[in-house]
Coordinates of C-alpha atoms in Angstrom, one line a residue:
X1 CA 9.4 -88.7 38.2
X2 CA 11.9 -87.8 41.9
X3 CA 14.1 -85.1 41.2
X4 CA 17.2 -86.0 41.8
X5 CA 20.1 -83.7 43.7
X6 CA 22.1 -84.2 41.4
X7 CA 21.0 -82.4 38.7
X8 CA 19.3 -79.5 41.4
X9 CA 22.9 -78.7 41.9
X10 CA 23.0 -76.8 38.8
X11 CA 21.9 -73.5 37.1
X12 CA 18.5 -72.2 38.6
X13 CA 16.0 -71.0 36.7
X14 CA 14.8 -67.3 35.9
X15 CA 13.9 -65.9 38.9
X16 CA 11.9 -67.9 41.9
X17 CA 13.3 -72.4 41.3
X18 CA 8.0 -61.7 50.6
X19 CA 4.4 -57.9 59.2
X20 CA 5.9 -57.6 62.0
X21 CA 9.7 -58.3 62.0
X22 CA 11.0 -61.4 64.5
X23 CA 13.0 -60.6 66.5
X24 CA 16.9 -60.8 65.0
X25 CA 19.3 -64.0 65.7
X26 CA 21.9 -62.8 68.5
X27 CA 25.7 -63.0 67.1
X28 CA 27.3 -66.6 66.1
X29 CA 30.3 -67.7 66.3
X30 CA 31.9 -69.3 63.4
X31 CA 33.2 -73.0 64.3
X32 CA 31.1 -76.5 64.4
X33 CA 28.5 -76.6 66.8
X34 CA 27.2 -80.6 67.9
X35 CA 24.7 -80.4 70.3
X36 CA 22.8 -82.9 71.6
X37 CA 25.5 -86.0 72.4
X38 CA 29.3 -85.6 72.9
X39 CA 30.7 -88.1 69.9
X40 CA 30.0 -87.8 66.5
X41 CA 27.6 -91.0 65.2
X42 CA 28.3 -92.5 61.8
X43 CA 25.3 -90.9 59.9
X44 CA 26.0 -87.0 61.5
X45 CA 30.0 -86.7 60.9
X46 CA 31.0 -82.7 61.7
X47 CA 34.6 -82.9 60.4
X48 CA 32.9 -84.6 57.0
X49 CA 30.2 -81.8 57.1
X50 CA 32.3 -78.9 57.2
X51 CA 34.9 -79.6 54.7
X52 CA 32.0 -80.8 52.3
X53 CA 30.9 -77.2 53.4
X54 CA 34.4 -75.8 52.8
X55 CA 34.6 -77.4 49.6
X56 CA 31.1 -75.4 48.4
X57 CA 32.9 -72.4 49.2
X58 CA 36.4 -73.2 47.2
X59 CA 34.0 -74.1 44.1
X60 CA 33.2 -70.6 43.8
X61 CA 30.4 -69.4 46.5
X62 CA 31.7 -66.2 48.4
X63 CA 29.8 -67.6 52.0
X64 CA 27.6 -70.5 52.6
X65 CA 26.3 -71.6 56.1
X66 CA 24.2 -74.4 56.0
X67 CA 22.5 -76.4 59.7
X68 CA 22.4 -80.6 60.0
X69 CA 19.7 -82.4 61.7
X70 CA 19.8 -86.0 63.1
X71 CA 16.8 -86.9 65.7
X72 CA 17.9 -84.5 68.5
X73 CA 21.8 -84.4 67.3
X74 CA 21.9 -80.6 65.4
X75 CA 25.9 -79.4 64.0
X76 CA 25.6 -75.9 62.1
X77 CA 28.7 -74.4 60.4
X78 CA 29.6 -71.9 57.7
X79 CA 32.5 -71.5 55.6
X80 CA 33.0 -68.0 53.7
X81 CA 32.7 -64.9 53.3
X82 CA 29.5 -62.2 53.8
X83 CA 30.9 -59.5 52.2
X84 CA 33.7 -59.8 49.1
X85 CA 34.6 -56.2 49.9
X86 CA 35.4 -56.3 53.5
X87 CA 36.1 -60.0 54.5
X88 CA 33.5 -60.0 57.2
X89 CA 32.6 -63.9 58.1
X90 CA 29.7 -65.9 57.1
X91 CA 28.3 -67.0 60.0
X92 CA 26.3 -70.1 60.6
X93 CA 22.8 -68.2 62.5
X94 CA 22.9 -65.1 59.8
X95 CA 19.2 -64.3 58.2
X96 CA 18.7 -65.0 54.4
X97 CA 15.8 -64.6 51.7
X98 CA 14.8 -67.8 51.2
X99 CA 13.1 -67.5 48.1
X100 CA 10.4 -69.9 47.0
X101 CA 10.8 -71.9 50.1
X102 CA 8.2 -69.3 51.1
X103 CA 5.6 -71.6 49.2
X104 CA 5.8 -74.2 51.7
X105 CA 4.7 -71.4 54.4
X106 CA 1.7 -70.5 51.8
X107 CA 0.3 -73.9 51.2
X108 CA 0.3 -74.9 54.7
X109 CA -1.6 -71.6 55.4
X110 CA -3.9 -72.6 52.9
X111 CA -4.6 -76.4 53.7
X112 CA -5.8 -75.3 57.9
X113 CA -8.5 -73.2 56.3
X114 CA -9.3 -76.2 54.2
X115 CA -9.7 -78.3 57.6
X116 CA -11.8 -75.3 58.6
X117 CA -13.7 -75.7 56.0
X118 CA -13.6 -72.4 54.7
X119 CA -11.9 -73.1 51.7
X120 CA -12.4 -77.1 49.0
X121 CA -9.5 -77.9 47.6
X122 CA -11.2 -78.7 44.1
X123 CA -13.4 -75.8 44.3
X124 CA -13.2 -73.3 41.3
X125 CA -10.7 -70.2 42.4
X126 CA -13.5 -68.1 41.0
X127 CA -16.2 -69.1 43.2
X128 CA -13.5 -67.2 45.7
X129 CA -12.0 -64.2 43.9
X130 CA -14.4 -63.6 40.8
X131 CA -13.1 -60.2 40.8
X132 CA -9.4 -61.2 40.0
X133 CA -10.2 -64.6 38.2
X134 CA -13.1 -63.9 36.2
X135 CA -14.5 -66.2 33.7
X136 CA -14.0 -69.4 32.3
X137 CA -10.4 -69.6 33.7
X138 CA -12.1 -69.0 37.4
X139 CA -14.9 -71.5 36.5
X140 CA -11.9 -74.1 35.7
X141 CA -9.3 -73.5 38.3
X142 CA -9.5 -75.3 41.5
X143 CA -7.5 -74.1 44.8
X144 CA -5.8 -77.4 43.8
X145 CA -3.9 -76.4 40.8
X146 CA -3.0 -73.5 42.3
X147 CA -1.2 -75.3 44.6
X148 CA 0.4 -77.9 42.1
X149 CA 1.0 -75.5 39.2
X150 CA -1.4 -77.0 36.7
X151 CA -3.2 -74.5 36.4
X152 CA -2.0 -73.6 33.7
X153 CA -1.5 -69.8 34.6
X154 CA 1.8 -68.2 33.2
X155 CA 4.4 -67.0 35.1
X156 CA 4.8 -62.9 35.4
X157 CA 8.6 -62.3 36.4
X158 CA 9.8 -62.2 32.8
X159 CA 6.7 -58.9 32.9
X160 CA 8.1 -57.7 35.5
X161 CA 11.4 -58.1 34.6
X162 CA 11.2 -57.3 30.6
X163 CA 14.9 -56.8 29.9
X164 CA 15.7 -60.2 30.7
X165 CA 12.9 -61.6 29.1
X166 CA 15.1 -62.6 25.8
X167 CA 17.6 -64.5 28.2
X168 CA 20.5 -66.0 26.7
X169 CA 20.0 -63.7 23.2
X170 CA 22.7 -60.8 22.9
X171 CA 19.9 -58.3 23.7
X172 CA 18.5 -59.5 27.7
X173 CA 20.4 -57.5 30.1
X174 CA 20.5 -57.3 34.3
X175 CA 19.0 -53.3 33.8
X176 CA 15.9 -54.5 35.1
X177 CA 17.4 -56.2 38.3
X178 CA 18.7 -52.4 39.2
X179 CA 15.5 -50.7 38.0
X180 CA 13.1 -52.7 40.1
X181 CA 15.3 -52.3 43.5
X182 CA 13.6 -50.0 45.1
X183 CA 10.2 -50.8 43.0
X184 CA 6.7 -51.0 45.2
X185 CA 4.7 -54.0 42.7
X186 CA 1.4 -54.9 44.4
X187 CA -0.2 -58.4 43.9
X188 CA -3.1 -57.2 41.5
X189 CA -0.4 -55.6 39.5
X190 CA 1.4 -59.2 39.1
X191 CA -1.3 -60.7 39.1
X192 CA -2.9 -59.1 36.0
X193 CA 0.6 -59.4 34.0
X194 CA 0.4 -63.5 34.6
X195 CA -4.0 -63.3 34.0
X196 CA -2.6 -60.7 30.5
X197 CA 0.1 -63.2 29.2
X198 CA -0.6 -66.5 26.6
X199 CA -1.7 -69.1 28.7
X200 CA 1.1 -71.6 29.6
X201 CA -1.0 -74.5 29.1
X202 CA -4.6 -76.1 30.0
X203 CA -6.0 -76.2 33.0
X204 CA -5.8 -78.9 35.3
X205 CA -3.2 -80.3 32.4
X206 CA -0.6 -82.5 33.3
X207 CA 2.3 -81.8 33.3
X208 CA 1.7 -78.5 34.5
X209 CA 3.8 -75.7 34.2
X210 CA 5.8 -74.0 37.3
X211 CA 4.3 -70.0 37.8
X212 CA 4.9 -68.2 40.7
X213 CA 1.0 -66.3 39.0
X214 CA 0.2 -69.2 41.4
X215 CA 0.6 -68.5 44.7
X216 CA 0.2 -64.6 43.9
X217 CA -3.7 -65.5 43.9
X218 CA -3.6 -68.2 46.8
X219 CA -2.6 -65.1 48.9
X220 CA -5.2 -63.9 47.6
X221 CA -7.5 -66.7 48.5
X222 CA -6.4 -66.7 52.1
X223 CA -6.9 -62.9 52.1
X224 CA -10.3 -63.8 51.5
X225 CA -10.9 -65.9 53.5
X226 CA -9.9 -64.8 57.0
X227 CA -10.2 -61.1 56.4
X228 CA -6.5 -60.6 57.4
X229 CA -3.1 -59.9 55.6
X230 CA -2.0 -63.0 54.1
X231 CA 1.8 -62.2 56.0
X232 CA -0.3 -61.4 59.3
X233 CA -2.4 -64.7 59.1
X234 CA 1.0 -66.6 58.1
X235 CA 3.5 -65.4 61.2
X236 CA 0.9 -65.5 63.9
X237 CA -0.3 -69.6 62.7
X238 CA 2.3 -70.9 60.5
X239 CA 5.6 -69.4 61.6
X240 CA 5.0 -68.7 65.9
X241 CA 2.8 -71.7 65.5
X242 CA 6.1 -73.5 64.5
X243 CA 7.8 -71.6 67.3
X244 CA 10.3 -69.9 64.7
X245 CA 11.9 -66.7 66.4
X246 CA 14.4 -65.3 63.4
X247 CA 11.8 -66.2 60.6
X248 CA 9.4 -63.5 58.8
X249 CA 8.3 -61.1 56.0
X250 CA 10.3 -58.1 55.4
X251 CA 9.2 -54.9 56.3
X252 CA 11.4 -52.6 53.8
X253 CA 13.9 -53.5 51.8
X254 CA 16.8 -53.9 54.3
X255 CA 17.3 -57.5 55.9
X256 CA 16.8 -56.9 59.7
X257 CA 19.5 -58.6 62.1
X258 CA 23.1 -60.3 60.5
X259 CA 23.1 -61.8 57.5
X260 CA 25.4 -62.2 53.6
X261 CA 25.6 -59.7 51.2
X262 CA 23.6 -61.2 48.1
X263 CA 25.2 -61.4 44.7
X264 CA 23.9 -62.3 41.9
X265 CA 25.7 -63.8 38.6
X266 CA 22.8 -64.5 36.2
X267 CA 24.6 -66.9 34.1
X268 CA 27.8 -64.6 33.9
X269 CA 25.5 -61.6 32.8
X270 CA 26.6 -59.9 35.8
X271 CA 30.0 -60.0 35.6
X272 CA 31.2 -59.7 38.7
X273 CA 28.4 -60.8 40.3
X274 CA 26.4 -57.4 41.8
X275 CA 24.6 -57.5 45.5
X276 CA 20.9 -56.8 45.9
X277 CA 21.0 -57.5 49.3
X278 CA 18.4 -54.4 49.7
X279 CA 15.9 -55.2 47.7
X280 CA 11.8 -54.3 47.6
X281 CA 10.9 -57.8 47.6
X282 CA 7.5 -57.0 46.4
X283 CA 7.8 -58.6 43.3
X284 CA 7.3 -62.2 44.9
X285 CA 5.1 -61.3 47.8
X286 CA 3.4 -64.9 49.4
X287 CA 5.6 -67.0 46.3
X288 CA 8.9 -65.9 47.5
X289 CA 9.5 -63.4 49.9
X290 CA 10.0 -64.4 53.5
X291 CA 13.6 -64.4 55.9
X292 CA 14.7 -67.5 57.8
X293 CA 18.0 -68.7 59.2
X294 CA 18.7 -72.1 58.7
X295 CA 17.9 -73.4 62.4
X296 CA 14.2 -72.0 61.7
X297 CA 14.2 -73.5 58.5
X298 CA 14.9 -76.9 60.2
X299 CA 12.5 -76.6 62.5
X300 CA 10.2 -75.2 60.9
X301 CA 10.0 -78.5 58.5
X302 CA 9.8 -80.7 61.8
X303 CA 6.6 -79.3 62.8
X304 CA 4.9 -79.5 59.5
X305 CA 6.5 -83.3 58.8
X306 CA 5.3 -84.0 62.7
X307 CA 1.4 -82.6 62.6
X308 CA 2.5 -79.9 64.3
X309 CA 1.3 -77.3 61.7
X310 CA -1.4 -79.1 59.8
X311 CA -3.1 -82.4 60.1
X312 CA -1.7 -85.3 59.0
X313 CA -4.1 -86.0 56.5
X314 CA -3.5 -82.7 55.2
X315 CA 0.3 -83.2 55.1
X316 CA -1.2 -86.3 53.0
X317 CA -2.6 -84.2 50.3
X318 CA 0.7 -82.1 50.2
X319 CA 2.1 -85.2 49.1
X320 CA -0.1 -86.0 46.4
X321 CA 2.6 -84.9 43.7
X322 CA 2.0 -84.6 39.8
X323 CA 5.1 -83.6 37.3
X324 CA 5.5 -80.0 36.5
X325 CA 7.7 -78.0 34.4
X326 CA 10.0 -75.7 35.3
X327 CA 10.9 -72.3 34.4
X328 CA 13.1 -73.0 32.2
X329 CA 10.7 -74.7 30.0
X330 CA 12.7 -78.1 30.2
X331 CA 13.4 -79.4 33.4
X332 CA 10.8 -81.5 35.0
X333 CA 10.0 -82.7 38.6
X334 CA 7.7 -83.7 40.9
X335 CA 5.1 -80.9 42.7
X336 CA 3.2 -81.4 45.7
X337 CA 1.2 -78.7 47.2
X338 CA 3.8 -76.4 48.4
X339 CA 6.2 -79.4 49.1
X340 CA 8.4 -80.9 46.5
X341 CA 10.7 -84.5 46.8
X342 CA 13.8 -85.2 46.1
X343 CA 16.1 -88.2 45.5
X344 CA 19.4 -89.0 45.9
X345 CA 21.0 -92.1 45.6
X346 CA 21.0 -94.8 47.8
X347 CA 19.0 -92.2 50.2
X348 CA 15.5 -92.5 49.3
X349 CA 13.3 -89.8 48.8
X350 CA 13.4 -86.0 50.7
X351 CA 10.9 -83.5 51.0
X352 CA 11.3 -80.1 50.9
X353 CA 11.9 -76.7 48.6
X354 CA 14.6 -75.1 47.3
X355 CA 15.0 -71.4 46.5
X356 CA 16.5 -68.8 44.9
X357 CA 16.1 -64.4 44.5
X358 CA 18.3 -62.1 43.6
X359 CA 21.3 -63.0 44.9
X360 CA 20.8 -65.6 47.3
X361 CA 19.8 -69.3 47.4
X362 CA 18.4 -72.4 50.0
X363 CA 17.6 -75.6 50.2
X364 CA 15.9 -77.5 53.4
X365 CA 15.3 -81.1 53.1
X366 CA 13.8 -83.4 55.7
X367 CA 13.2 -87.2 55.5
X368 CA 10.1 -88.6 55.1
X369 CA 9.4 -89.0 58.8
X370 CA 11.1 -86.2 60.0
X371 CA 13.9 -86.9 61.4
X372 CA 16.9 -86.1 59.7
X373 CA 17.1 -82.6 57.8
X374 CA 19.5 -80.4 56.2
X375 CA 19.0 -76.7 55.6
X376 CA 21.8 -74.8 53.5
X377 CA 21.8 -71.1 51.9
X378 CA 24.7 -69.3 49.7
X379 CA 24.9 -65.5 48.9
X380 CA 25.9 -66.6 45.0
X381 CA 22.6 -67.5 42.3
X382 CA 22.9 -68.7 38.7
X383 CA 26.9 -69.3 38.7
X384 CA 26.8 -71.3 35.4
X385 CA 27.5 -69.7 31.8
X386 CA 26.1 -70.7 29.1
X387 CA 27.5 -72.3 25.6
X388 CA 27.2 -71.5 22.4
X389 CA 23.6 -73.7 22.2
X390 CA 22.0 -71.7 25.0
X391 CA 22.9 -75.2 27.6
X392 CA 24.4 -74.3 31.5
X393 CA 27.8 -75.5 31.6
X394 CA 28.4 -77.6 34.2
X395 CA 30.5 -75.8 37.5
X396 CA 32.5 -76.8 40.3
X397 CA 29.5 -75.5 42.8
X398 CA 27.5 -77.8 41.9
X399 CA 29.4 -81.3 42.3
X400 CA 30.3 -79.4 45.4
X401 CA 26.3 -78.6 46.8
X402 CA 25.2 -82.4 45.4
X403 CA 28.3 -84.2 47.1
X404 CA 27.4 -81.7 50.3
X405 CA 23.6 -82.6 50.2
X406 CA 24.7 -86.2 50.1
X407 CA 26.6 -86.4 52.9
X408 CA 24.2 -84.6 54.8
X409 CA 21.5 -86.2 54.4
X410 CA 23.5 -89.7 53.6
X411 CA 25.7 -89.2 56.2
X412 CA 28.0 -92.5 55.7
X413 CA 25.2 -94.8 53.8
X414 CA 27.1 -96.5 50.3

C-alpha cells in the first residue's frame, strides 16, 4: 500500500506526522531562481511552479517556500509572509524545523553502525540497552522493529502533552503546548512515558504503529555503540558527510539565522493560530528536532539515494517497507527504515519523509534514482477543522498542496 499525496496533503497527526549550530544561510532575495540551464524545460516549469506555490499561500498558508531539482536544474522560490504581524516576507533560503524528516538522518546513522558491525538489525534491543528496555520487551523488540515502527511501543506524546490527550473532545485544550514551551525533557523521561503506557501492539506484528518512542530509543542506541552524543555523531557522519551547510540540531529555544514564525492551529482549537517558533525541542529529540533548509534537504536525500551516506545494500534495507498505522489511529501507510514511499498518480513511486512540529510543516520527496526532488516548508500546521463526528474536513490548502506536489515531481506528465 502506497501513501497517496492527495490524502497526505490533508490534516497532520497529533504531533510529529531536536550540537554545534551550522553556519546560518545568507540572505536570499524573493523571486524565482533557476540554475543549471538558460530556459525552462517541460519537466521544470518556473511559471507553473511559482503559480502553484502562490496557490498554497492564497489557500490560507501564511508563508510557503520550496526548492525543486531536476538533475542539474534547480528552481526555488517563496510565497507569503514569515511574520503575520509585521508582514516580513518569507524567502527561499529560510531555515525550518523539519520535524520527522529527522528520522531519516537517525536511521542513516544507525545503518552506518550496522555496516561497521556494531549493530545488528535483527538483534534484540535488550542486547544493547538492557537497563532501559529490560525483560521480555528487551528480548522481543529488535532494532529493525524500532526503525520501521513494528515494536509495538506506544507514542509518548499524549503523556508529555496531557491537555491534548482527549482531542477532539471539548475537554482538550492547547494548554500543554504553552506549559512545555521552555520545559527541558530528558530522553529517558520521554522513553519512560512510552514504556509505561499500554502497548500499542505485539512486537513484530503488522501493521505496525507509528511511534516517536522508537526513535528516541534509537538515539540512545546510537550513543551506546558510538560513545558520543547522538547529535554529535549525526552532525559529523551524516550532516557533514552530505555536505549540508545549514542543517543542525538546536542548541536553545530559538532558530538561528533567517526563519519564519511558526503558527499552530491544532485543528481550530488554537484560534487564531499561535506562534511557536521559540520552543525547547527536547520533547522530540532524535525523532523530530532537526533544523534545515529546503536546499539542504534536497541535497541530503540526493546524497542518500546515490550512495553517498550509506551503502547500496543499506539503502535497500531502508526501502523494505511494512504497513504502519498513523498517529491518528486510522490512516495506514508503508514505512521502511526511516523512509516512506509516496505515490502520485501518473508519476510513480517517490521516496522521502514528511514532518511537523508545533507551527512548522515540511515535506521532502525524491525520485527513486535521486534525480528529481522537491522540498517544501510552510509555517502553518493542522489547519483542518473537525466535524461533529470527529473527522477532519477538507481545506483549500489540501488541494493546493497536492497540485504543487504533482507539478513539482511530475512536471507536465499526464
